Coordinates of N, CA, C and O in Angstrom, one line a residue:
M17 N 142.5 125.3 42.0 CA 141.1 125.8 41.5 C 142.1 126.9 40.4 O 143.1 127.8 41.6
N18 N 142.4 126.8 39.2 CA 143.1 128.4 38.6 C 141.8 129.5 38.1 O 140.8 129.7 39.3
I19 N 142.8 130.9 38.0 CA 142.5 132.1 37.9 C 141.0 131.8 37.0 O 140.2 132.5 37.5
K20 N 141.5 131.6 36.0 CA 139.8 131.1 35.3 C 138.6 130.5 35.9 O 137.9 131.5 35.8
E21 N 138.4 129.5 36.5 CA 137.8 129.3 37.6 C 137.1 129.8 38.6 O 136.2 130.3 39.3
F22 N 138.0 130.8 38.9 CA 137.9 132.0 40.3 C 137.2 132.8 39.2 O 136.2 132.9 40.0
L23 N 138.1 133.2 38.3 CA 137.3 134.9 38.3 C 135.9 134.1 37.5 O 134.9 135.1 37.3
R24 N 135.7 132.6 36.4 CA 134.1 132.5 36.2 C 133.2 132.1 37.6 O 132.0 132.5 38.0
S25 N 133.8 131.9 38.5 CA 133.3 131.7 40.2 C 132.3 132.8 40.5 O 131.4 132.8 41.2
W26 N 133.1 134.0 39.7 CA 132.3 135.2 40.9 C 131.7 136.3 39.7 O 131.1 137.0 39.7
N27 N 131.7 135.4 38.1 CA 131.4 136.2 37.3 C 129.8 136.3 37.7 O 128.8 135.5 38.4
P28 N 129.2 137.5 36.8 CA 127.6 137.2 38.2 C 126.3 136.9 37.4 O 125.1 136.3 37.8
W29 N 126.7 136.1 36.1 CA 125.9 135.1 35.9 C 125.6 133.7 36.6 O 124.8 133.2 37.1
H30 N 127.2 133.4 36.4 CA 127.3 132.0 37.5 C 126.7 132.5 39.0 O 126.2 131.5 39.8
L31 N 126.4 133.7 39.2 CA 126.5 133.6 40.8 C 124.4 133.9 40.8 O 124.1 132.9 41.8
R32 N 124.4 134.6 40.0 CA 122.4 134.5 39.8 C 122.2 132.6 40.1 O 121.4 132.4 40.4
K33 N 123.0 132.1 39.1 CA 122.9 131.0 38.7 C 122.5 129.9 40.3 O 121.9 129.7 40.1
R34 N 123.6 130.5 40.7 CA 123.7 129.3 42.1 C 122.7 129.9 43.0 O 122.2 129.1 43.9
I35 N 122.4 131.4 43.2 CA 121.9 131.9 44.0 C 119.9 131.2 43.8 O 119.2 130.5 43.9
R36 N 119.5 130.6 42.2 CA 118.7 130.7 42.1 C 118.4 129.2 42.4 O 117.8 128.3 42.8
A37 N 119.7 128.3 42.1 CA 120.1 126.7 42.6 C 119.7 126.7 44.1 O 118.5 125.9 44.9
L38 N 120.3 127.5 44.9 CA 119.9 127.6 46.1 C 118.5 128.1 46.8 O 117.6 127.7 48.0
E39 N 118.1 128.7 46.4 CA 116.5 129.6 46.3 C 115.6 128.3 46.3 O 114.7 127.9 46.6
Q40 N 115.4 127.2 45.0 CA 114.8 126.2 44.9 C 115.8 125.3 45.5 O 114.3 124.5 46.4
S41 N 116.6 125.1 46.3 CA 116.9 123.6 47.3 C 116.1 124.1 48.6 O 115.9 123.9 49.3
L42 N 115.6 126.0 48.7 CA 115.4 126.3 49.9 C 113.7 125.9 49.8 O 112.9 125.8 50.5
E43 N 113.3 126.4 49.2 CA 112.1 126.4 49.2 C 111.8 124.6 48.9 O 110.7 124.2 49.3
R44 N 112.1 123.6 48.3 CA 112.2 122.7 48.7 C 111.7 121.8 50.2 O 111.2 121.1 50.4
L45 N 113.2 122.5 50.4 CA 113.6 122.2 52.1 C 112.1 122.5 52.5 O 111.8 121.6 53.6
T46 N 111.9 123.7 52.6 CA 110.6 124.7 53.2 C 109.5 123.3 52.6 O 108.6 123.4 53.7
E47 N 109.1 122.8 51.8 CA 107.5 122.4 51.5 C 107.9 120.9 52.3 O 107.2 120.2 52.6
C48 N 109.3 120.2 52.4 CA 109.4 119.2 53.0 C 109.1 119.2 54.4 O 108.5 118.6 55.6
R49 N 109.6 120.6 55.4 CA 109.7 120.7 56.3 C 107.7 121.0 56.7 O 107.2 120.2 57.7
D50 N 107.3 121.6 55.9 CA 105.9 122.0 56.1 C 105.4 120.6 55.4 O 103.9 120.0 56.8
S51 N 105.5 119.6 54.6 CA 104.9 118.5 54.5 C 105.1 117.8 55.7 O 104.1 117.2 56.3
L52 N 106.0 117.5 56.5 CA 106.1 117.0 57.8 C 105.8 117.9 58.7 O 105.2 117.0 59.7
V53 N 105.6 118.8 58.8 CA 105.0 119.2 60.1 C 103.1 119.3 59.9 O 102.8 118.8 60.9
A54 N 102.9 118.9 59.1 CA 101.4 118.7 58.7 C 101.4 117.2 59.2 O 100.0 116.9 59.8
E55 N 102.1 116.2 58.7 CA 101.8 115.2 59.0 C 102.0 115.1 60.4 O 101.4 114.3 61.2
C56 N 102.9 115.8 61.2 CA 103.4 115.5 62.9 C 101.1 115.5 63.4 O 101.2 115.2 64.1
N57 N 101.4 117.1 62.8 CA 100.1 117.5 63.1 C 98.9 116.7 62.8 O 98.0 116.8 63.9
R58 N 98.8 116.0 61.9 CA 97.7 114.6 61.8 C 97.8 114.0 62.5 O 97.0 112.7 63.4
H59 N 98.7 113.5 63.2 CA 99.0 111.9 63.5 C 98.9 112.9 64.9 O 98.1 111.6 65.9
N60 N 99.1 113.9 65.7 CA 99.5 114.0 67.1 C 97.5 114.3 67.1 O 96.9 114.0 68.4
V61 N 96.6 114.6 66.3 CA 95.1 115.0 66.3 C 95.2 113.4 66.5 O 93.8 113.3 67.5
K62 N 95.2 112.4 65.6 CA 94.8 111.5 65.7 C 94.7 110.6 67.4 O 94.6 109.9 68.0
E63 N 96.1 110.9 67.9 CA 96.5 110.4 69.2 C 95.8 110.7 69.9 O 95.2 110.5 71.0
I64 N 95.4 112.4 70.0 CA 94.8 113.0 70.9 C 93.7 112.4 71.3 O 92.4 112.5 72.7
E65 N 92.6 112.3 69.7 CA 91.5 111.5 69.7 C 91.4 110.2 70.2 O 90.4 110.3 71.1
R66 N 92.3 109.5 69.9 CA 92.3 108.3 70.7 C 92.7 108.0 72.5 O 91.8 108.0 72.9
L67 N 93.4 109.5 72.6 CA 93.5 109.1 73.9 C 92.3 110.2 74.3 O 91.7 109.3 76.1
E68 N 91.5 111.1 74.0 CA 90.5 111.3 74.9 C 88.9 109.9 74.9 O 88.4 109.8 75.7
K69 N 89.4 109.4 73.8 CA 88.4 108.5 73.7 C 88.8 107.1 74.6 O 87.8 106.8 75.7
E70 N 90.3 106.7 75.5 CA 90.3 106.1 76.3 C 90.5 106.6 77.4 O 89.8 106.2 78.2
V71 N 90.4 108.2 77.6 CA 89.6 108.8 79.0 C 88.3 108.4 79.2 O 87.7 108.0 80.1
E72 N 87.8 108.7 78.7 CA 86.2 108.4 78.4 C 85.4 107.3 79.0 O 85.2 107.1 79.8
R73 N 86.5 106.2 78.0 CA 86.5 104.8 78.2 C 86.6 104.6 79.6 O 86.1 103.8 80.5
L74 N 87.7 105.0 80.6 CA 88.3 105.1 82.0 C 87.1 106.0 82.6 O 87.2 105.1 83.6
Q75 N 86.9 106.2 82.5 CA 85.7 107.3 83.6 C 84.7 106.6 83.5 O 84.3 106.6 84.1
G76 N 83.8 105.8 82.6 CA 83.0 104.8 82.9 C 83.3 103.9 83.3 O 82.7 103.3 84.2
K77 N 84.4 103.2 83.1 CA 85.0 102.2 84.4 C 84.7 102.8 85.8 O 84.9 102.2 86.9
T78 N 85.5 103.7 85.6 CA 85.6 104.4 87.2 C 84.4 104.3 88.0 O 83.8 104.6 88.6
S79 N 83.6 105.1 87.0 CA 82.5 105.5 87.7 C 81.4 104.7 87.8 O 80.8 104.3 89.0
D80 N 81.7 102.6 87.1 CA 81.1 101.5 87.5 C 81.7 101.3 88.8 O 80.9 100.8 89.9
M81 N 83.0 101.4 88.8 CA 84.1 100.8 89.5 C 83.6 101.4 91.4 O 83.3 101.1 92.3
L82 N 83.1 103.0 91.2 CA 82.8 103.6 92.3 C 81.4 103.2 92.4 O 81.1 102.7 94.2
C83 N 80.2 102.9 92.1 CA 78.9 102.4 92.4 C 79.0 100.9 93.1 O 78.8 101.0 93.8
Q84 N 79.8 100.1 92.3 CA 79.9 99.0 92.8 C 80.7 99.0 93.9 O 80.2 98.1 95.6
F85 N 81.5 100.1 94.5 CA 82.5 100.0 95.7 C 81.4 100.7 96.7 O 81.0 100.2 97.9
Q86 N 80.5 101.4 96.7 CA 79.4 102.1 96.9 C 78.8 101.0 97.5 O 78.3 100.9 98.7
R87 N 78.0 100.5 96.5 CA 76.8 98.9 97.5 C 77.7 98.5 97.7 O 77.2 97.8 98.9
L88 N 78.9 98.0 97.5 CA 79.8 96.8 98.9 C 79.8 97.6 99.9 O 79.7 96.8 101.0
G89 N 80.1 98.9 100.4 CA 80.0 99.4 101.6 C 78.3 99.8 102.3 O 78.4 99.6 103.6
Q90 N 77.8 99.5 101.3 CA 76.5 99.5 101.9 C 76.1 97.8 102.4 O 75.8 97.9 103.6
I91 N 76.8 97.2 101.9 CA 76.1 95.5 101.8 C 77.3 95.6 103.6 O 76.8 94.3 104.2
I92 N 78.5 96.2 103.6 CA 79.3 96.0 104.4 C 78.7 96.4 106.1 O 78.6 95.9 107.3
S93 N 78.4 97.7 105.5 CA 77.4 98.4 106.7 C 76.4 97.4 107.0 O 75.9 97.4 108.4
S94 N 75.3 96.7 106.0 CA 74.4 96.4 106.8 C 74.6 95.0 107.0 O 74.2 94.8 108.3
L95 N 76.4 93.9 107.3 CA 76.4 93.3 107.6 C 77.1 93.7 109.1 O 76.9 92.8 109.7
H96 N 77.8 94.6 109.0 CA 77.6 94.7 110.2 C 76.9 95.2 111.6 O 76.8 94.8 112.3
K97 N 75.7 95.6 110.9 CA 74.6 96.0 111.8 C 74.5 94.7 112.3 O 73.7 94.6 113.5
N98 N 73.8 93.8 111.5 CA 73.3 92.2 111.5 C 73.9 92.0 112.6 O 73.4 91.0 113.3
F99 N 75.2 91.7 112.5 CA 76.5 91.2 113.0 C 76.2 91.9 114.8 O 76.3 91.2 115.5
S100 N 76.4 93.0 114.9 CA 76.6 93.5 116.0 C 75.0 93.0 116.8 O 75.5 93.1 117.9
R101 N 73.8 93.3 115.9 CA 72.4 93.0 116.3 C 72.4 91.8 116.8 O 71.7 90.9 118.2
D102 N 73.2 90.8 116.2 CA 73.4 89.4 116.7 C 73.9 89.1 117.7 O 73.6 88.4 118.6
K103 N 74.9 89.9 117.6 CA 75.8 89.6 119.3 C 75.5 90.3 120.5 O 75.6 89.4 121.2
R104 N 74.3 91.2 119.9 CA 74.1 91.5 121.4 C 72.8 90.5 122.1 O 72.8 90.4 123.1
E105 N 72.3 90.1 120.9 CA 71.2 89.4 121.8 C 72.0 87.9 121.5 O 71.1 87.4 122.6
T106 N 72.6 87.9 121.3 CA 73.7 87.0 121.5 C 74.1 87.0 123.2 O 73.3 85.7 124.0
N107 N 74.2 87.9 123.6 CA 74.9 88.3 124.8 C 73.6 88.4 125.5 O 74.0 87.8 127.0
N108 N 72.6 89.1 125.2 CA 71.5 88.9 126.8 C 71.1 87.9 126.8 O 70.6 87.5 127.7
E109 N 70.7 86.3 125.1 CA 70.4 85.8 125.7 C 71.6 84.2 126.7 O 70.6 83.7 127.5
T110 N 72.6 84.6 126.9 CA 73.6 83.9 127.6 C 73.4 84.7 128.9 O 73.6 83.8 130.2
K111 N 73.3 85.7 129.3 CA 72.9 86.5 131.1 C 71.6 85.9 131.0 O 71.0 84.7 131.8

């Protein structure tokens, strides 16, 4: 860099021009950042909604399974009572 270029680079007009260019670049970067943040937020909202629906679906399945297990427990209990009764009756008959 020669003296003329150095002095011109420190010229107030050139400095203001550089500052304006930097400010515009900063504005564009800020707009890009804001756009990316908004897109991420939209994506996150969609993902949260999808997960909430999945949780509701799984809660429904869990509730159904719980009812089935309770019914199965009742059936096993009934079978156990019947088996115990039959066993007692068989023991009484053999005596």
